[in-house]
Amino acid sequence: DVKVTQSSRYLVKRTGEKVFLECVQDMDHENMFWYRQDPGLGLRLIYFSYDVKMKEKGDIPEGYSVSREKKERFSLILESASTNQTSMYLCASSLASGLGNSPLHFGNGTRLTVT
Amino acid sequence: GDSVTQMEGPVTLSEEAFLTINCTYTATGYPSLFWYVQYPGEGLQLLLKATKADDKGSNKGFEATYRKETTSFHLEKGSVQVSDSAVYFCALFQGGSEKLVFGKGTKLTVNP
């Protein structure tokens, strides 16, 4: 079974702090994704990566950056946390199929609160 | 751009009731369509998918048929259980990329 592990289940940070959210997958997937989930807004894509050192902006990249130095690890970075970044963050991975046949595998999420 | 519209919830049913969650999409071409489910405290997991028109995806008693003429992919189950209580997301695969576009989710609560 594919496992996607997010390093923290809950995080509380202060406004202005630099925040790192870590995600590791164990199935050698090429693609990795960071979403945020908010009530009434569903899932919104922040960034994704097709390969090591590759990154692409999603729909809401402002205020975030990412790092993919190793294939299994994809980090989301909040450069200067703000209260409007309080949210549930979900990491996902998938094989690169190009055909839409490879499902996304999600971690259990990190609930971040910025005070 | 591509988009997915789901019926708004929350939906509350009694055990053994029939479930329908509506999903329609807007997309260029012929996207693959998915239903994901999120149980309380967990991430999303794939429930079922369909990759071309008239395909029917099915899993755990849930079904959805890819209707190109109505651009729909409605989720149905004949008899829901308390354990089906979760949030359900409809999604489409955006052609030319590896990205999924999600609907906003529909929360289902099943009471005994």
mmCIF file of C-alpha atoms in Angstrom, chain A residues 5-92:
data_model
loop_
_atom_site.group_PDB
_atom_site.id
_atom_site.type_symbol
_atom_site.label_atom_id
_atom_site.label_comp_id
_atom_site.label_asym_id
_atom_site.label_seq_id
_atom_site.Cartn_x
_atom_site.Cartn_y
_atom_site.Cartn_z
ATOM 1 C CA THR A 5 3.193 10.652 5.538
ATOM 2 C CA GLN A 6 2.863 14.234 6.680
ATOM 3 C CA SER A 7 5.231 15.060 9.488
ATOM 4 C CA SER A 8 2.782 16.887 11.744
ATOM 5 C CA ARG A 9 -0.913 16.399 12.410
ATOM 6 C CA TYR A 10 -1.366 19.719 14.166
ATOM 7 C CA LEU A 11 0.778 22.840 14.146
ATOM 8 C CA VAL A 12 0.348 26.194 15.849
ATOM 9 C CA LYS A 13 2.566 29.027 14.644
ATOM 10 C CA ARG A 14 2.756 32.766 15.135
ATOM 11 C CA THR A 15 2.235 35.403 12.486
ATOM 12 C CA GLY A 16 5.460 36.117 10.623
ATOM 13 C CA GLU A 17 7.111 32.790 11.407
ATOM 14 C CA LYS A 18 8.631 30.673 8.647
ATOM 15 C CA VAL A 19 6.803 27.358 8.568
ATOM 16 C CA PHE A 20 7.853 24.069 6.996
ATOM 17 C CA LEU A 21 5.369 21.303 6.223
ATOM 18 C CA GLU A 22 6.973 18.021 5.269
ATOM 19 C CA CYS A 23 5.602 15.173 3.203
ATOM 20 C CA VAL A 24 7.175 11.824 2.370
ATOM 21 C CA GLN A 25 5.873 9.062 0.087
ATOM 22 C CA ASP A 26 7.229 5.544 -0.113
ATOM 23 C CA MET A 27 6.160 4.352 -3.564
ATOM 24 C CA ASP A 28 8.610 6.092 -5.880
ATOM 25 C CA HIS A 29 5.897 8.337 -7.317
ATOM 26 C CA GLU A 30 6.989 11.030 -9.732
ATOM 27 C CA ASN A 31 4.231 13.515 -8.942
ATOM 28 C CA MET A 32 3.639 15.240 -5.640
ATOM 29 C CA PHE A 33 1.085 17.882 -4.725
ATOM 30 C CA TRP A 34 0.191 20.287 -1.955
ATOM 31 C CA TYR A 35 -3.447 21.291 -1.464
ATOM 32 C CA ARG A 36 -5.194 23.320 1.152
ATOM 33 C CA GLN A 37 -8.689 22.440 2.276
ATOM 34 C CA ASP A 38 -11.075 25.046 3.617
ATOM 35 C CA PRO A 39 -14.791 24.802 4.459
ATOM 36 C CA GLY A 40 -16.929 25.835 1.520
ATOM 37 C CA LEU A 41 -13.936 26.072 -0.803
ATOM 38 C CA GLY A 42 -12.976 22.429 -1.174
ATOM 39 C CA LEU A 43 -9.421 21.567 -2.186
ATOM 40 C CA ARG A 44 -7.250 24.144 -3.866
ATOM 41 C CA LEU A 45 -3.907 23.309 -5.421
ATOM 42 C CA ILE A 46 -0.973 25.307 -4.099
ATOM 43 C CA TYR A 47 2.033 23.754 -5.850
ATOM 44 C CA PHE A 48 2.948 20.500 -7.519
ATOM 45 C CA SER A 49 6.066 18.773 -8.734
ATOM 46 C CA TYR A 50 6.636 16.341 -11.590
ATOM 47 C CA ASP A 51 10.145 15.371 -10.616
ATOM 48 C CA VAL A 52 13.049 16.165 -8.369
ATOM 49 C CA LYS A 53 13.853 19.889 -8.387
ATOM 50 C CA MET A 54 10.835 20.556 -10.594
ATOM 51 C CA LYS A 55 7.944 22.656 -9.381
ATOM 52 C CA GLU A 56 4.856 24.242 -10.866
ATOM 53 C CA LYS A 57 2.487 26.789 -9.418
ATOM 54 C CA GLY A 58 -1.027 25.702 -8.744
ATOM 55 C CA ASP A 59 -4.061 27.901 -8.333
ATOM 56 C CA ILE A 60 -3.069 29.687 -5.110
ATOM 57 C CA PRO A 61 0.749 29.829 -4.814
ATOM 58 C CA GLU A 62 0.983 33.289 -3.254
ATOM 59 C CA GLY A 63 2.675 33.236 0.123
ATOM 60 C CA TYR A 64 4.014 29.705 -0.372
ATOM 61 C CA SER A 65 7.069 28.035 -1.830
ATOM 62 C CA VAL A 66 8.111 24.402 -2.173
ATOM 63 C CA SER A 67 11.199 22.253 -2.263
ATOM 64 C CA ARG A 68 11.762 18.844 -3.816
ATOM 65 C CA GLU A 69 15.380 17.818 -3.346
ATOM 66 C CA LYS A 70 14.626 14.091 -3.211
ATOM 67 C CA LYS A 71 11.994 12.128 -5.081
ATOM 68 C CA GLU A 72 10.223 10.923 -1.958
ATOM 69 C CA ARG A 73 10.040 14.256 -0.157
ATOM 70 C CA PHE A 74 8.059 17.397 -0.944
ATOM 71 C CA SER A 75 8.147 20.335 1.430
ATOM 72 C CA LEU A 76 5.747 23.256 1.604
ATOM 73 C CA ILE A 77 7.163 26.479 3.000
ATOM 74 C CA LEU A 78 5.227 29.435 4.334
ATOM 75 C CA GLU A 79 7.773 32.233 4.104
ATOM 76 C CA SER A 80 6.007 34.484 6.600
ATOM 77 C CA ALA A 81 2.913 32.888 8.047
ATOM 78 C CA SER A 82 -0.288 34.904 8.163
ATOM 79 C CA THR A 83 -3.624 34.233 9.816
ATOM 80 C CA ASN A 84 -5.302 33.664 6.440
ATOM 81 C CA GLN A 85 -3.054 30.644 5.983
ATOM 82 C CA THR A 86 -4.788 28.873 8.847
ATOM 83 C CA SER A 87 -6.071 25.767 7.102
ATOM 84 C CA MET A 88 -5.844 22.018 6.588
ATOM 85 C CA TYR A 89 -2.935 21.157 4.293
ATOM 86 C CA LEU A 90 -3.013 17.923 2.321
ATOM 87 C CA CYS A 91 -0.100 16.336 0.515
ATOM 88 C CA ALA A 92 -0.644 13.823 -2.285
#
